[in-house]
Amino acid sequence: MPIIGFGVFQIPDYNEAKRAVLTALEAGYRLIDTAQAYMNEQAVGDAIKESGIPRSEIFITSKLWIKDFSYDGAIKATRQSLDRLGTDYLDLMLLHQPLGDYIGAWRGIEKLYKEGTLRAIGMANCYPHVLADLCETFETRPMVNQVEIHPFFQQQLNLDTMKEYGVVPEAWAPFNEGKRNLFTHPVLTEIGKKYGKSAAQVALRWNIQRGVAVIPKSVHEERIRQNIDVFDFALSDEDMAKIREMDIGHSEIVNHFDPQWIKMLHSVKF
């Protein structure tokens, strides 16, 4: 799995999503991260086909939603994703939330993994205690855990837990959705000046140097190209230490410990 990919969250419009993915592929991205809940799998699949890049060179990730969490439901929903994406296999399928009958759903995608339809399977939004329980429970452990990780929410315990179980960490919202002025934050901006890089590029490089895959999203060509241009510099130990001090220890995007948030996730239909 490439350590940097292109995310398509919040791009439900078919033409905009297709155009963004084509731009990303042309810029050199080879990991495209979508989900059934994003409602743009068709656009992603069509862009990949139109790009002319061999399917074998592109790593496609999708995610199943809670409404399909059961053994049979997960298998059926996976087939639907494959149809929309226009492929006979996925490089990675994730369960979008550890909610509902995710145990049954895991058994379903585990079957497809063993058959070769899914090359890898994993989870999203698992905190350390949930991930540890899953790894101790399942015959096939999650191979990836996609969670919110950025300088303001660094999740070190989660990373340590993933390392213990051999789970690859992947960061959604690596820019904290722009909160706390990440794109102009003085610490990130000052570090970036030393390397001729933006605060956003520093934030991505920080995650990459921690061994965390990142999936930044943008619909602007300049930013799409800038986000992948993070392999010609390395942050120093001093830089990493300064960023470590930015951690506030919790998310300001979602609260998975709020019963009302969980109720809302269960109510989402599409």
mmCIF file of N, CA, C and O in Angstrom, residues 141-177:
data_model
loop_
_atom_site.group_PDB
_atom_site.id
_atom_site.type_symbol
_atom_site.label_atom_id
_atom_site.label_comp_id
_atom_site.label_asym_id
_atom_site.label_seq_id
_atom_site.Cartn_x
_atom_site.Cartn_y
_atom_site.Cartn_z
ATOM 1 N N ARG A 141 -6.545 -10.961 11.565
ATOM 2 C CA ARG A 141 -6.518 -9.640 12.200
ATOM 3 C C ARG A 141 -6.675 -8.530 11.164
ATOM 4 O O ARG A 141 -6.291 -8.696 10.001
ATOM 5 N N PRO A 142 -7.226 -7.377 11.583
ATOM 6 C CA PRO A 142 -7.258 -6.229 10.683
ATOM 7 C C PRO A 142 -5.845 -5.893 10.203
ATOM 8 O O PRO A 142 -4.899 -5.900 10.988
ATOM 9 N N MET A 143 -5.720 -5.616 8.926
ATOM 10 C CA MET A 143 -4.408 -5.307 8.361
ATOM 11 C C MET A 143 -4.129 -3.811 8.352
ATOM 12 O O MET A 143 -2.978 -3.391 8.305
ATOM 13 N N VAL A 144 -5.205 -3.027 8.375
ATOM 14 C CA VAL A 144 -5.108 -1.568 8.391
ATOM 15 C C VAL A 144 -6.135 -1.035 9.376
ATOM 16 O O VAL A 144 -7.217 -1.604 9.518
ATOM 17 N N ASN A 145 -5.791 0.049 10.063
ATOM 18 C CA ASN A 145 -6.758 0.767 10.886
ATOM 19 C C ASN A 145 -6.690 2.230 10.464
ATOM 20 O O ASN A 145 -5.684 2.911 10.697
ATOM 21 N N GLN A 146 -7.751 2.688 9.800
ATOM 22 C CA GLN A 146 -7.779 4.069 9.308
ATOM 23 C C GLN A 146 -8.478 4.948 10.345
ATOM 24 O O GLN A 146 -9.658 4.785 10.612
ATOM 25 N N VAL A 147 -7.722 5.865 10.922
ATOM 26 C CA VAL A 147 -8.231 6.704 12.005
ATOM 27 C C VAL A 147 -7.786 8.153 11.815
ATOM 28 O O VAL A 147 -6.908 8.444 11.012
ATOM 29 N N GLU A 148 -8.401 9.020 12.567
ATOM 30 C CA GLU A 148 -8.026 10.428 12.541
ATOM 31 C C GLU A 148 -6.658 10.615 13.221
ATOM 32 O O GLU A 148 -6.515 10.343 14.408
ATOM 33 N N ILE A 149 -5.679 11.081 12.461
ATOM 34 C CA ILE A 149 -4.355 11.366 13.022
ATOM 35 C C ILE A 149 -3.794 12.605 12.345
ATOM 36 O O ILE A 149 -3.695 12.665 11.110
ATOM 37 N N HIS A 150 -3.434 13.585 13.157
ATOM 38 C CA HIS A 150 -2.806 14.814 12.670
ATOM 39 C C HIS A 150 -2.081 15.447 13.859
ATOM 40 O O HIS A 150 -2.173 14.927 14.991
ATOM 41 N N PRO A 151 -1.352 16.525 13.665
ATOM 42 C CA PRO A 151 -0.565 17.084 14.771
ATOM 43 C C PRO A 151 -1.346 17.425 16.026
ATOM 44 O O PRO A 151 -0.776 17.423 17.122
ATOM 45 N N PHE A 152 -2.644 17.706 15.903
ATOM 46 C CA PHE A 152 -3.437 18.061 17.078
ATOM 47 C C PHE A 152 -4.067 16.846 17.769
ATOM 48 O O PHE A 152 -4.559 16.952 18.880
ATOM 49 N N PHE A 153 -4.077 15.705 17.081
ATOM 50 C CA PHE A 153 -4.618 14.463 17.649
ATOM 51 C C PHE A 153 -3.712 13.330 17.167
ATOM 52 O O PHE A 153 -3.942 12.723 16.131
ATOM 53 N N GLN A 154 -2.679 13.043 17.955
ATOM 54 C CA GLN A 154 -1.569 12.231 17.470
ATOM 55 C C GLN A 154 -1.734 10.733 17.715
ATOM 56 O O GLN A 154 -1.060 9.930 17.078
ATOM 57 N N GLN A 155 -2.596 10.353 18.649
ATOM 58 C CA GLN A 155 -2.973 8.946 18.857
ATOM 59 C C GLN A 155 -1.770 8.016 19.061
ATOM 60 O O GLN A 155 -1.708 6.927 18.456
ATOM 61 N N GLN A 156 -0.845 8.389 19.917
ATOM 62 C CA GLN A 156 0.347 7.563 20.103
ATOM 63 C C GLN A 156 0.013 6.177 20.656
ATOM 64 O O GLN A 156 0.585 5.179 20.226
ATOM 65 N N LEU A 157 -0.921 6.092 21.614
ATOM 66 C CA LEU A 157 -1.295 4.787 22.148
ATOM 67 C C LEU A 157 -1.884 3.895 21.060
ATOM 68 O O LEU A 157 -1.624 2.690 21.012
ATOM 69 N N ASN A 158 -2.679 4.490 20.183
ATOM 70 C CA ASN A 158 -3.254 3.724 19.083
ATOM 71 C C ASN A 158 -2.146 3.221 18.148
ATOM 72 O O ASN A 158 -2.149 2.063 17.717
ATOM 73 N N LEU A 159 -1.168 4.076 17.859
ATOM 74 C CA LEU A 159 -0.055 3.661 17.012
ATOM 75 C C LEU A 159 0.748 2.547 17.674
ATOM 76 O O LEU A 159 1.164 1.587 17.007
ATOM 77 N N ASP A 160 0.959 2.667 18.961
ATOM 78 C CA ASP A 160 1.693 1.623 19.686
ATOM 79 C C ASP A 160 0.935 0.294 19.649
ATOM 80 O O ASP A 160 1.539 -0.777 19.508
ATOM 81 N N THR A 161 -0.399 0.377 19.779
ATOM 82 C CA THR A 161 -1.222 -0.828 19.739
ATOM 83 C C THR A 161 -1.187 -1.460 18.353
ATOM 84 O O THR A 161 -1.077 -2.688 18.208
ATOM 85 N N MET A 162 -1.262 -0.630 17.326
ATOM 86 C CA MET A 162 -1.182 -1.138 15.954
ATOM 87 C C MET A 162 0.160 -1.820 15.713
ATOM 88 O O MET A 162 0.217 -2.900 15.100
ATOM 89 N N LYS A 163 1.215 -1.212 16.197
ATOM 90 C CA LYS A 163 2.541 -1.803 16.009
ATOM 91 C C LYS A 163 2.637 -3.161 16.693
ATOM 92 O O LYS A 163 3.202 -4.115 16.142
ATOM 93 N N GLU A 164 2.065 -3.260 17.891
ATOM 94 C CA GLU A 164 2.103 -4.518 18.630
ATOM 95 C C GLU A 164 1.431 -5.647 17.849
ATOM 96 O O GLU A 164 1.904 -6.794 17.861
ATOM 97 N N TYR A 165 0.326 -5.319 17.165
ATOM 98 C CA TYR A 165 -0.435 -6.346 16.452
ATOM 99 C C TYR A 165 -0.116 -6.410 14.955
ATOM 100 O O TYR A 165 -0.727 -7.183 14.221
ATOM 101 N N GLY A 166 0.803 -5.605 14.500
ATOM 102 C CA GLY A 166 1.167 -5.637 13.084
ATOM 103 C C GLY A 166 0.136 -5.016 12.171
ATOM 104 O O GLY A 166 -0.006 -5.411 11.011
ATOM 105 N N VAL A 167 -0.605 -4.027 12.671
ATOM 106 C CA VAL A 167 -1.633 -3.337 11.906
ATOM 107 C C VAL A 167 -1.047 -2.044 11.330
ATOM 108 O O VAL A 167 -0.378 -1.289 12.044
ATOM 109 N N VAL A 168 -1.301 -1.786 10.058
ATOM 110 C CA VAL A 168 -0.781 -0.579 9.411
ATOM 111 C C VAL A 168 -1.679 0.617 9.743
ATOM 112 O O VAL A 168 -2.889 0.549 9.528
ATOM 113 N N PRO A 169 -1.114 1.707 10.253
ATOM 114 C CA PRO A 169 -1.925 2.902 10.528
ATOM 115 C C PRO A 169 -2.106 3.759 9.285
ATOM 116 O O PRO A 169 -1.186 3.934 8.488
ATOM 117 N N GLU A 170 -3.311 4.281 9.117
ATOM 118 C CA GLU A 170 -3.604 5.180 8.003
ATOM 119 C C GLU A 170 -4.416 6.355 8.545
ATOM 120 O O GLU A 170 -5.369 6.154 9.300
ATOM 121 N N ALA A 171 -4.048 7.558 8.150
ATOM 122 C CA ALA A 171 -4.657 8.761 8.720
ATOM 123 C C ALA A 171 -5.689 9.382 7.794
ATOM 124 O O ALA A 171 -5.363 9.789 6.672
ATOM 125 N N TRP A 172 -6.931 9.453 8.289
ATOM 126 C CA TRP A 172 -7.889 10.323 7.609
ATOM 127 C C TRP A 172 -7.824 11.699 8.282
ATOM 128 O O TRP A 172 -7.349 11.831 9.398
ATOM 129 N N ALA A 173 -8.275 12.711 7.569
ATOM 130 C CA ALA A 173 -8.207 14.094 8.060
ATOM 131 C C ALA A 173 -6.806 14.467 8.524
ATOM 132 O O ALA A 173 -6.634 15.005 9.621
ATOM 133 N N PRO A 174 -5.769 14.217 7.718
ATOM 134 C CA PRO A 174 -4.408 14.570 8.143
ATOM 135 C C PRO A 174 -4.196 16.066 8.313
ATOM 136 O O PRO A 174 -3.186 16.480 8.888
ATOM 137 N N PHE A 175 -5.164 16.877 7.835
ATOM 138 C CA PHE A 175 -5.086 18.330 8.007
ATOM 139 C C PHE A 175 -6.048 18.842 9.081
ATOM 140 O O PHE A 175 -6.266 20.048 9.202
ATOM 141 N N ASN A 176 -6.658 17.924 9.853
ATOM 142 C CA ASN A 176 -7.622 18.321 10.887
ATOM 143 C C ASN A 176 -8.761 19.151 10.300
ATOM 144 O O ASN A 176 -9.333 20.002 10.987
ATOM 145 N N GLU A 177 -9.062 18.900 9.017
ATOM 146 C CA GLU A 177 -10.097 19.651 8.307
ATOM 147 C C GLU A 177 -9.886 21.155 8.430
ATOM 148 O O GLU A 177 -10.834 21.942 8.409
#
